[in-house]
PDB file of C-alpha atoms in Angstrom:
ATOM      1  CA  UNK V   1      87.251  98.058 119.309  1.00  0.00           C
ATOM      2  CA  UNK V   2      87.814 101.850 120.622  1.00  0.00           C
ATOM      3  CA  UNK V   3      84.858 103.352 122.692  1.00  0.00           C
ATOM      4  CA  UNK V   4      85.874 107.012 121.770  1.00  0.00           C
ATOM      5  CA  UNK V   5      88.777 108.306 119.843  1.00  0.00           C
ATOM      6  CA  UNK V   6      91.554 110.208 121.335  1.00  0.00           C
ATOM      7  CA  UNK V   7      93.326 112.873 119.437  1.00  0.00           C
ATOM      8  CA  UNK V   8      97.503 113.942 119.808  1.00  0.00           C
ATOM      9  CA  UNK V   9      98.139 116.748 118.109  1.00  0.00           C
ATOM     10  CA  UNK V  10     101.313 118.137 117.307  1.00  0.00           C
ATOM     11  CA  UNK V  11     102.757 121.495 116.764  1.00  0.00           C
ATOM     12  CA  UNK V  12     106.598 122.997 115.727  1.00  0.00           C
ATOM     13  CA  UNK V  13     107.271 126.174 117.947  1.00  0.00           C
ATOM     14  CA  UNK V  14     109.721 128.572 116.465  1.00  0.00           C
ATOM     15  CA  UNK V  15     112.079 129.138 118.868  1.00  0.00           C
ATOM     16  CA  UNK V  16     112.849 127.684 123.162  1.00  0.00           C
ATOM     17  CA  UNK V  17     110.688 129.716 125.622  1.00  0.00           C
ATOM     18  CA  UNK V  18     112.063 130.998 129.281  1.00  0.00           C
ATOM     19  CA  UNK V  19     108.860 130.572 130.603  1.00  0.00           C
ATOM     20  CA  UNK V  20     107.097 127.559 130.646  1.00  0.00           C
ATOM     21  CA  UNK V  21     103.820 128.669 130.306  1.00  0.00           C
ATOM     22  CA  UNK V  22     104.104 130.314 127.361  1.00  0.00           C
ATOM     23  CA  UNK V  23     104.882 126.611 125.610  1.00  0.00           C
ATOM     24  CA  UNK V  24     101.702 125.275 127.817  1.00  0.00           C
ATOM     25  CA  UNK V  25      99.400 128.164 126.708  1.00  0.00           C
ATOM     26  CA  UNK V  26     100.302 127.185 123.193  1.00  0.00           C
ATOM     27  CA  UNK V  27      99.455 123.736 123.882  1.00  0.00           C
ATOM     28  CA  UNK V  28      96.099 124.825 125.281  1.00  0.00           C
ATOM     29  CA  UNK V  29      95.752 126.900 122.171  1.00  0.00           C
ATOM     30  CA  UNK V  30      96.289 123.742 119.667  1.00  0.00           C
ATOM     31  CA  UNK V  31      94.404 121.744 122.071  1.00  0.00           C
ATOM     32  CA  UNK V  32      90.919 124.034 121.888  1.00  0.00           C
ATOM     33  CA  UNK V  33      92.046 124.189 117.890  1.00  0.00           C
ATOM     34  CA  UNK V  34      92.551 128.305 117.958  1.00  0.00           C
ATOM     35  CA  UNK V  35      95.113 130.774 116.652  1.00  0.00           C
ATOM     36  CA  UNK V  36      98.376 130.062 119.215  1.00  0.00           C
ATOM     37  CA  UNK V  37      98.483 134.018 119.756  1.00  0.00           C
ATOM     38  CA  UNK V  38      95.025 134.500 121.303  1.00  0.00           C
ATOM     39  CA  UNK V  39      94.467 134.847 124.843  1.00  0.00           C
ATOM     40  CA  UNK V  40      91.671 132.385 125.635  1.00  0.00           C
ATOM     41  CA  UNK V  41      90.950 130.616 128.813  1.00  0.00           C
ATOM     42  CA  UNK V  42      87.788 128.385 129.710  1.00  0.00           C
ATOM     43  CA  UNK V  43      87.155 128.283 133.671  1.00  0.00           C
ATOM     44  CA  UNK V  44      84.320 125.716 133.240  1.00  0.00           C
ATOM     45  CA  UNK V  45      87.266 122.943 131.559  1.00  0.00           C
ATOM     46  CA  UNK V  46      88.755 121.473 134.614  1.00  0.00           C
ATOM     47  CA  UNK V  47      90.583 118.327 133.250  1.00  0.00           C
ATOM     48  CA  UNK V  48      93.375 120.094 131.597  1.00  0.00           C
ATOM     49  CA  UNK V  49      97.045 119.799 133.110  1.00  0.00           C
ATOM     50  CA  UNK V  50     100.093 120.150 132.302  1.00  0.00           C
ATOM     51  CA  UNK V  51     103.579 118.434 131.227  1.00  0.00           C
ATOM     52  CA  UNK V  52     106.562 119.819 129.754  1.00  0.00           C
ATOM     53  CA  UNK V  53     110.595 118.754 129.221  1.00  0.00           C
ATOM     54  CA  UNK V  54     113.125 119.936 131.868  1.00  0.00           C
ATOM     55  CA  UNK V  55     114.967 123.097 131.671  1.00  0.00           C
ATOM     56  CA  UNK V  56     118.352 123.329 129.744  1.00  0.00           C
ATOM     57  CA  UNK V  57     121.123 123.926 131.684  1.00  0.00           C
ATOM     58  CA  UNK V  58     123.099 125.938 129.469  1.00  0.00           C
ATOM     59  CA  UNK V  59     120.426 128.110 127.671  1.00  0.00           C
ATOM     60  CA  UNK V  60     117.891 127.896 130.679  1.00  0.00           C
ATOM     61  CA  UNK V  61     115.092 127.345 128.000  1.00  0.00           C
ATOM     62  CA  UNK V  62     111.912 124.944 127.588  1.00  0.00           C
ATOM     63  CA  UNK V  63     111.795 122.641 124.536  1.00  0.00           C
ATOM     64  CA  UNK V  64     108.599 121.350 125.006  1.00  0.00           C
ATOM     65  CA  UNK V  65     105.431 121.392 126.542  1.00  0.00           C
ATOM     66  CA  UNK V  66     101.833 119.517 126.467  1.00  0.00           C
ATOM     67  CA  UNK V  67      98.316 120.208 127.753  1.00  0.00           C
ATOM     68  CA  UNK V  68      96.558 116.968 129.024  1.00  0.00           C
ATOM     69  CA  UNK V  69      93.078 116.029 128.923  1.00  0.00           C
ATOM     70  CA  UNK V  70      90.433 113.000 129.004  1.00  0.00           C
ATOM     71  CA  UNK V  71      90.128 113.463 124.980  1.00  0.00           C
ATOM     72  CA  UNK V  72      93.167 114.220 123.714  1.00  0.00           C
ATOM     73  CA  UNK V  73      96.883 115.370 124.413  1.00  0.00           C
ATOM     74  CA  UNK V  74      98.391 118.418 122.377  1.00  0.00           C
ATOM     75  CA  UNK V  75     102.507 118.512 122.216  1.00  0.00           C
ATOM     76  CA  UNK V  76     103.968 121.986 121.363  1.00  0.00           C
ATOM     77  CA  UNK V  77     108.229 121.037 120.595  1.00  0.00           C
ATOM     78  CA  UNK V  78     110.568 123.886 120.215  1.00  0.00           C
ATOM     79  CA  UNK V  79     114.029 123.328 118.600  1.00  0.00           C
ATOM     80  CA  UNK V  80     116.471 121.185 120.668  1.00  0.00           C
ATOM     81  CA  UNK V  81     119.108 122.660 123.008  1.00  0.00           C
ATOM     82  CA  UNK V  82     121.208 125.041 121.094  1.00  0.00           C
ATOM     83  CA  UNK V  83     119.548 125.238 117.583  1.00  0.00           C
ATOM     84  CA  UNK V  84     117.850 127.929 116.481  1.00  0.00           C
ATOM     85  CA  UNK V  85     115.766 126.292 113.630  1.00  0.00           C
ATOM     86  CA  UNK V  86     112.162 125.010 114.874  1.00  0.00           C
ATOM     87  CA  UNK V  87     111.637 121.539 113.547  1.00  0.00           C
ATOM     88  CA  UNK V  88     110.760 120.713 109.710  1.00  0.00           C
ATOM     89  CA  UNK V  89     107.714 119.251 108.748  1.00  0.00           C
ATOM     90  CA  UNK V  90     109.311 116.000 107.776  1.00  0.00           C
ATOM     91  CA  UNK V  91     110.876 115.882 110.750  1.00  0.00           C
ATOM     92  CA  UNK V  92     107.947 116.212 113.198  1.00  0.00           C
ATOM     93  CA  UNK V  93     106.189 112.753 112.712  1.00  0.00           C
ATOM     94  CA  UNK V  94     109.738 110.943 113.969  1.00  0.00           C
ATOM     95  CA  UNK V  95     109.837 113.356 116.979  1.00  0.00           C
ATOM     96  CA  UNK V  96     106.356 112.499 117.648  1.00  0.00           C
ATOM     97  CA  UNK V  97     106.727 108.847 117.295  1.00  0.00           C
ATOM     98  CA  UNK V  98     107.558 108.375 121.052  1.00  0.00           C
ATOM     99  CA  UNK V  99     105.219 110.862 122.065  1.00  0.00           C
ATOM    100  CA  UNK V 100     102.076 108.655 119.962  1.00  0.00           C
ATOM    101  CA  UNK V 101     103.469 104.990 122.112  1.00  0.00           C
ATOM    102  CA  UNK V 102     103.515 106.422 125.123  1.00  0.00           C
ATOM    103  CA  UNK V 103      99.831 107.739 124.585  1.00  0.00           C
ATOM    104  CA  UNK V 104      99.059 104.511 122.917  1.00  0.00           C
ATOM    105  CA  UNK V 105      99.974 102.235 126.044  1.00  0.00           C
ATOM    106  CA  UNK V 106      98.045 104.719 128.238  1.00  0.00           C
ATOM    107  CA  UNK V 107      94.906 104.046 126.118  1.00  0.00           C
ATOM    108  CA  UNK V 108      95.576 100.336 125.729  1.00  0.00           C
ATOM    109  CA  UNK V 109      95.042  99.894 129.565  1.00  0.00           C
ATOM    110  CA  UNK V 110      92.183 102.072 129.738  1.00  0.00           C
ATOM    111  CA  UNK V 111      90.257 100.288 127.220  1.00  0.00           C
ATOM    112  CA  UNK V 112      91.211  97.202 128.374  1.00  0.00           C
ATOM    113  CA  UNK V 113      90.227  98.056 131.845  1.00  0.00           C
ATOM    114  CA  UNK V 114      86.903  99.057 130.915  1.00  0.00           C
ATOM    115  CA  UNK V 115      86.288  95.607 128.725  1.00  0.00           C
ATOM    116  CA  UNK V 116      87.352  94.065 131.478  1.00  0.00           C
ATOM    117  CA  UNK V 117      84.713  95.429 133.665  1.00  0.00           C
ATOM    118  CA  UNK V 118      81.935  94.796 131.367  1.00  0.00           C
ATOM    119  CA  UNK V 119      83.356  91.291 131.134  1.00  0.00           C
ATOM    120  CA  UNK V 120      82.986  90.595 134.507  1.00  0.00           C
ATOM    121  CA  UNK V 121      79.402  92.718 134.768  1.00  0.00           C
ATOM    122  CA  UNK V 122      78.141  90.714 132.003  1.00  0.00           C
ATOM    123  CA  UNK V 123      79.247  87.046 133.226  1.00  0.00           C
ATOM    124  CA  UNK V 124      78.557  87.407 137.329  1.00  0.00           C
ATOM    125  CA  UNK V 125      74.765  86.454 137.489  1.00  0.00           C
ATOM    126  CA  UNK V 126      74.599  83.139 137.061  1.00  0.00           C
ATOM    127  CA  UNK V 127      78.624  82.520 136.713  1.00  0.00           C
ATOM    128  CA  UNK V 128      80.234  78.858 137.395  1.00  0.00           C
ATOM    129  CA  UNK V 129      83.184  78.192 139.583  1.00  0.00           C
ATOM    130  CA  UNK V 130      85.126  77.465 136.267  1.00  0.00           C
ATOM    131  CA  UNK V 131      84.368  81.018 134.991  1.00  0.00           C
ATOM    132  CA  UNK V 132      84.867  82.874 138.166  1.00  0.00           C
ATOM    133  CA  UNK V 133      88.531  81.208 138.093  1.00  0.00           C
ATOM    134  CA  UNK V 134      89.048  82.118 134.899  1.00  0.00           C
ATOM    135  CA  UNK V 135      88.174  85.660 135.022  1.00  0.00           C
ATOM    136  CA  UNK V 136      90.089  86.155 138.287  1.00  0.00           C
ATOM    137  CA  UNK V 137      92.754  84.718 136.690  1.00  0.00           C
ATOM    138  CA  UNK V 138      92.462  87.482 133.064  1.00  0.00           C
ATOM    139  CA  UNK V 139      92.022  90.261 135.414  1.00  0.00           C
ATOM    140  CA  UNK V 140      95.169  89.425 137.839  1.00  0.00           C
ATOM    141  CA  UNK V 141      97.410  88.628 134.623  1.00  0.00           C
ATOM    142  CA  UNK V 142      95.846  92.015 132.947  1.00  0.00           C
ATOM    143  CA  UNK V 143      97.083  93.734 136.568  1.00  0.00           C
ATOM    144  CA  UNK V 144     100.636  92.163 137.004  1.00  0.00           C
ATOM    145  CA  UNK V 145     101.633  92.325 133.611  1.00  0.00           C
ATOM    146  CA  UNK V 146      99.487  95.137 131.408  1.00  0.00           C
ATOM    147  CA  UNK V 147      99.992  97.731 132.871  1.00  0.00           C
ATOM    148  CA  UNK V 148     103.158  99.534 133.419  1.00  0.00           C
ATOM    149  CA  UNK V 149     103.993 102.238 136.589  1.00  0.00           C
ATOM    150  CA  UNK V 150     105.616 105.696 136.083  1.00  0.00           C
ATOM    151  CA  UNK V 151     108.803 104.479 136.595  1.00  0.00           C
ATOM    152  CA  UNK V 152     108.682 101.526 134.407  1.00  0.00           C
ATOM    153  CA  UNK V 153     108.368 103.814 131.113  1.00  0.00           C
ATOM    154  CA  UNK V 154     110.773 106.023 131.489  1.00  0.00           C
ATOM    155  CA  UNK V 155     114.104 107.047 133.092  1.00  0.00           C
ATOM    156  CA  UNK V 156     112.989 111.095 132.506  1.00  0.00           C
ATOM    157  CA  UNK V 157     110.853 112.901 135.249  1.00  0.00           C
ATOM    158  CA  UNK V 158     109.428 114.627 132.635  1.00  0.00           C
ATOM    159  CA  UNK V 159     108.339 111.903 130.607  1.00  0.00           C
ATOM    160  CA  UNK V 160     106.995 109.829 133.601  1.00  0.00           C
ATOM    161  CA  UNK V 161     105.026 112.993 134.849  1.00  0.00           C
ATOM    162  CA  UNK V 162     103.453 113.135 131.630  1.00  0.00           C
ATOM    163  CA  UNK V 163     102.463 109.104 131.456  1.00  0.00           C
ATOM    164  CA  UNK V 164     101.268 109.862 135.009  1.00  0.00           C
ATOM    165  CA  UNK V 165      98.759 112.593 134.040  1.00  0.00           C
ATOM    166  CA  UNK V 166      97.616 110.729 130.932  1.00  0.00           C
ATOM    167  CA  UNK V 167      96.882 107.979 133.247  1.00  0.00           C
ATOM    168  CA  UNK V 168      95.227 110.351 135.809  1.00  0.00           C
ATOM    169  CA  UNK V 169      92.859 112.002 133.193  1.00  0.00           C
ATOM    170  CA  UNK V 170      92.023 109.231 131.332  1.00  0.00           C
ATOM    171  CA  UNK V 171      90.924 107.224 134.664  1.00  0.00           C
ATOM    172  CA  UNK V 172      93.062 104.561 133.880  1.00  0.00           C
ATOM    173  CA  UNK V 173      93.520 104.352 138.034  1.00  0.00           C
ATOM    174  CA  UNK V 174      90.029 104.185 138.857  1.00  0.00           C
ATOM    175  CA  UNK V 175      89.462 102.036 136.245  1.00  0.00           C
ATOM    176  CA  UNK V 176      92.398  99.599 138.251  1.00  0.00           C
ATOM    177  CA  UNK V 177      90.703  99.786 141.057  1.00  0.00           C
ATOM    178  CA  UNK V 178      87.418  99.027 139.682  1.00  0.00           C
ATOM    179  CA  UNK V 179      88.892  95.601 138.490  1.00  0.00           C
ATOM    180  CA  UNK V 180      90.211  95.237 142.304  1.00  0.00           C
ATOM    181  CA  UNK V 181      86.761  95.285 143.677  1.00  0.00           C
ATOM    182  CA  UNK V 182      85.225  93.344 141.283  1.00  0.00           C
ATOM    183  CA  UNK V 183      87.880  90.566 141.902  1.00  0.00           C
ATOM    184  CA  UNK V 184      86.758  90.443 145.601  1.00  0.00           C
ATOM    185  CA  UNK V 185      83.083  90.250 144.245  1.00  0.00           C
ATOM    186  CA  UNK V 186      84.401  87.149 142.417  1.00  0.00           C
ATOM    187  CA  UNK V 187      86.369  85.566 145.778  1.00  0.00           C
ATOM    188  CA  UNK V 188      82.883  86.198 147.302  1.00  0.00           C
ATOM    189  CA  UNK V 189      80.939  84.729 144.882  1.00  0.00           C
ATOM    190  CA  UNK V 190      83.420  81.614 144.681  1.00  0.00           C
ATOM    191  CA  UNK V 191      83.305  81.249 148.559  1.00  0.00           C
ATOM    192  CA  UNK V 192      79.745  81.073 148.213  1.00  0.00           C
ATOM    193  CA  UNK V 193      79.670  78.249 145.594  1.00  0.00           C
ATOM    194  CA  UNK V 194      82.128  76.637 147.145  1.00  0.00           C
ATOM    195  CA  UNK V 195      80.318  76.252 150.432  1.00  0.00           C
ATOM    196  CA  UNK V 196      76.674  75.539 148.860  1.00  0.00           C
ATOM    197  CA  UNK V 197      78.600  72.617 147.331  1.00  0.00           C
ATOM    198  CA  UNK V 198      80.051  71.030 150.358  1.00  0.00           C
ATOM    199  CA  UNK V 199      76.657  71.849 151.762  1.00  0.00           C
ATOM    200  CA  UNK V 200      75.065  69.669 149.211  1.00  0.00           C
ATOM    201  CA  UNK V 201      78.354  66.916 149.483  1.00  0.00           C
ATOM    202  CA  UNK V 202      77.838  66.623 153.147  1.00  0.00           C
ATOM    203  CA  UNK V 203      73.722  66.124 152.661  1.00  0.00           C
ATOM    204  CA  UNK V 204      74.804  63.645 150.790  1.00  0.00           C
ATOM    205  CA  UNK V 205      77.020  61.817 153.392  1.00  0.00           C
ATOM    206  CA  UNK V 206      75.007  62.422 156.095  1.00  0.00           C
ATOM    207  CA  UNK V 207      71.844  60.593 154.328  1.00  0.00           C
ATOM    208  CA  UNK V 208      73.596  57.824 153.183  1.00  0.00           C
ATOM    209  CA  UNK V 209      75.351  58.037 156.912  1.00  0.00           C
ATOM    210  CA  UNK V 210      71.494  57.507 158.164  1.00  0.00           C
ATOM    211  CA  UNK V 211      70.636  54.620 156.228  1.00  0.00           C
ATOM    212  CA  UNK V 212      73.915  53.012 156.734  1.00  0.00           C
ATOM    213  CA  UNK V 213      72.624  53.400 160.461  1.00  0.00           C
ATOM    214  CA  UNK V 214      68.976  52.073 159.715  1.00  0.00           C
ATOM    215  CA  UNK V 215      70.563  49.087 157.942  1.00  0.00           C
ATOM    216  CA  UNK V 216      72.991  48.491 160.879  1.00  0.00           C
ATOM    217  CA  UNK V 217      69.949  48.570 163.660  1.00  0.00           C
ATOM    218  CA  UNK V 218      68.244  46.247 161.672  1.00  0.00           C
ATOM    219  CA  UNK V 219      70.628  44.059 161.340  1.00  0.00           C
ATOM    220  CA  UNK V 220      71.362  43.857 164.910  1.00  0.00           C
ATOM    221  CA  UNK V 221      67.439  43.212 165.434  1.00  0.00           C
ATOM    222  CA  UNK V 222      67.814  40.444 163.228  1.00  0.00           C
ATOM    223  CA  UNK V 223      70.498  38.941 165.196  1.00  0.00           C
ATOM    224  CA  UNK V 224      68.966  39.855 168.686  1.00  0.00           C
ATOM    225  CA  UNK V 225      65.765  38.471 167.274  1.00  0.00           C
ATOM    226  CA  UNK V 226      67.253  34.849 166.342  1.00  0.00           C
ATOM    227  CA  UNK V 227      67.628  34.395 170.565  1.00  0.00           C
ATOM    228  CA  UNK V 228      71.153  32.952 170.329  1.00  0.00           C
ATOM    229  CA  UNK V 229      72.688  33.572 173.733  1.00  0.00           C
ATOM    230  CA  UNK V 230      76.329  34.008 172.018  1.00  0.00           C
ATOM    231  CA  UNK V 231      74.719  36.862 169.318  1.00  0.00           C
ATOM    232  CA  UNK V 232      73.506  38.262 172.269  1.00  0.00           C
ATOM    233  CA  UNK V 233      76.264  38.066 174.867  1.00  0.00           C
ATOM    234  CA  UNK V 234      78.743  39.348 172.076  1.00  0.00           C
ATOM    235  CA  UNK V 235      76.284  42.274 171.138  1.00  0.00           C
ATOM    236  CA  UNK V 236      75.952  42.872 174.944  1.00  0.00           C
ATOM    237  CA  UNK V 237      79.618  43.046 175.528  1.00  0.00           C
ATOM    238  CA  UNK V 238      80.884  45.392 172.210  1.00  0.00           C
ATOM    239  CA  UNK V 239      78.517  47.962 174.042  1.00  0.00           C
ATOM    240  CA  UNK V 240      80.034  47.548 177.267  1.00  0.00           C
ATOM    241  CA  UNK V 241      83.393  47.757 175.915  1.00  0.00           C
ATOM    242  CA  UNK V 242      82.860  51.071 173.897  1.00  0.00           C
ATOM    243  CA  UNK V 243      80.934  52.264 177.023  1.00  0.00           C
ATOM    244  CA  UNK V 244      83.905  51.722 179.194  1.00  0.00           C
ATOM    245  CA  UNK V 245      86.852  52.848 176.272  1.00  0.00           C
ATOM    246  CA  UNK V 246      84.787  56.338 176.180  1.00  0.00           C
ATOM    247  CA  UNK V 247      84.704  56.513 179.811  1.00  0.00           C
ATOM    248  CA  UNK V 248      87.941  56.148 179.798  1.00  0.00           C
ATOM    249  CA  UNK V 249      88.819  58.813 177.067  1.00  0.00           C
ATOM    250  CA  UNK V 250      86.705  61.395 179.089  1.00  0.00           C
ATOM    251  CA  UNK V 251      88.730  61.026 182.371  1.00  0.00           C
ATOM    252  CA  UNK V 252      92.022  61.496 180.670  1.00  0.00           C
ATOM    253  CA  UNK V 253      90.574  64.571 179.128  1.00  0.00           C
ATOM    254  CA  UNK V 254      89.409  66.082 182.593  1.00  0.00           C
ATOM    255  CA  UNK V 255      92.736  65.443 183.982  1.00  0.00           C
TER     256      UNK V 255
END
């Protein structure tokens, strides 16, 4: 079901921070797994950013902060506004609870986006009409209503920043787009069934068209062919008429 796994980790900070990048170099910390009080920095890991809460107004501290990457997300939560004691251990799976759905809808339309690709990869050569319609139709649903914008999951900035980077570093936008192009593969690929079909129906017509025409002429030979002066008069005359109605039709359309 899962292509990779994707770790949250969790931490309880002692105490609020005035500085927010003391919580997100703690975060980093937990994230590369290595004592919280060690200055360590990798130059060569480029997919890390950054989330954290918004600052108190009456204490001017941080609660919490989280370093973001395409494998995992590490939360480091200080006590709430005004309290003094960090958060117990019983305590930290409910505050995390939140935290865990918001990175579990994030991966739900990544993964889905990618099975969605090799999906439509898989079926194209070779695809029917009927399929093409029907995976247009799982993609489009999958794009109007499985996926959720910023704004959608949250009234806090600082939640929606941090659903915005998970969805950044996890590709879950390129991933989008991907589907977007491959849906106008499929409208090209349907326009081209589409026409070979009415290529083929108006073959069809057009042949039986002909020997309706044969079958007429010979017909008329028949008749001509029998020497009866009112077959041929009449024959003569229908010509003459639709000779002169087309004439007709033409000098209306010049004027």
């Amino acid at each position: 079901m899962m292509k990779e796994a994707y770790r949250l980790n969790v931490a309880a900070l002692p105490k609020r921070f005035e500085e927010r990048k003391i919580a997100e170099k703690i975060a980093y910390n937990e994230h590369r797994l290595i004592d919280v009080a060690k200055e360590f920095s990798d130059l060569s890991e480029k997919d890390v950013e950054y989330a954290s809460g918004a600052r108190d107004v009456n204490d001017s501290h941080y609660g919490w902060a989280c370093a973001i990457t395409s494998q995992e997300i590490a939360y480091a939560y200080g006590p709430k506004p005004g309290k003094t004691v960090p958060i117990t251990a019983e305590a930290l799976p409910e505050r995390a609870e939140d935290d865990l759905a918001l990175t579990m809808i994030v991966m739900y339309q990544k993964y889905t986006c990618m099975l969605l690709n090799e999906k439509i990869h898989e079926r194209f050569q070779g695809i029917s009409a009927q399929s093409i319609r029907g995976l247009k139709k799982e993609a489009l649903e999958f794009i109007a209503y499985g996926t959720l914008t910023p704004s959608q999951v949250s009234k806090w900035n600082n939640v929606c920043e941090t659903y915005r980077v998970l969805q950044k570093e996890n590709g879950v936008n390129e991933a989008l787009d991907e589907i977007k192009e491959k849906i106008e593969l499929l409208n090209e690929e349907q326009d081209h069934i589409d026409s070979k079909r009415e290529s083929r129906v108006s073959m069809i017509i057009t042949v039986f068209g002909f020997v309706s025409i044969i079958a007429a002429a010979l017909q008329i030979l028949d008749y001509l062919s029998s020497g009866r002066g009112v077959m041929i008069g009449g024959f003569v005359g229908m010509v003459m008429g639709i000779l002169g109605i087309s004439f007709g039709i033409m000098l209306r359309a010049k004027k």
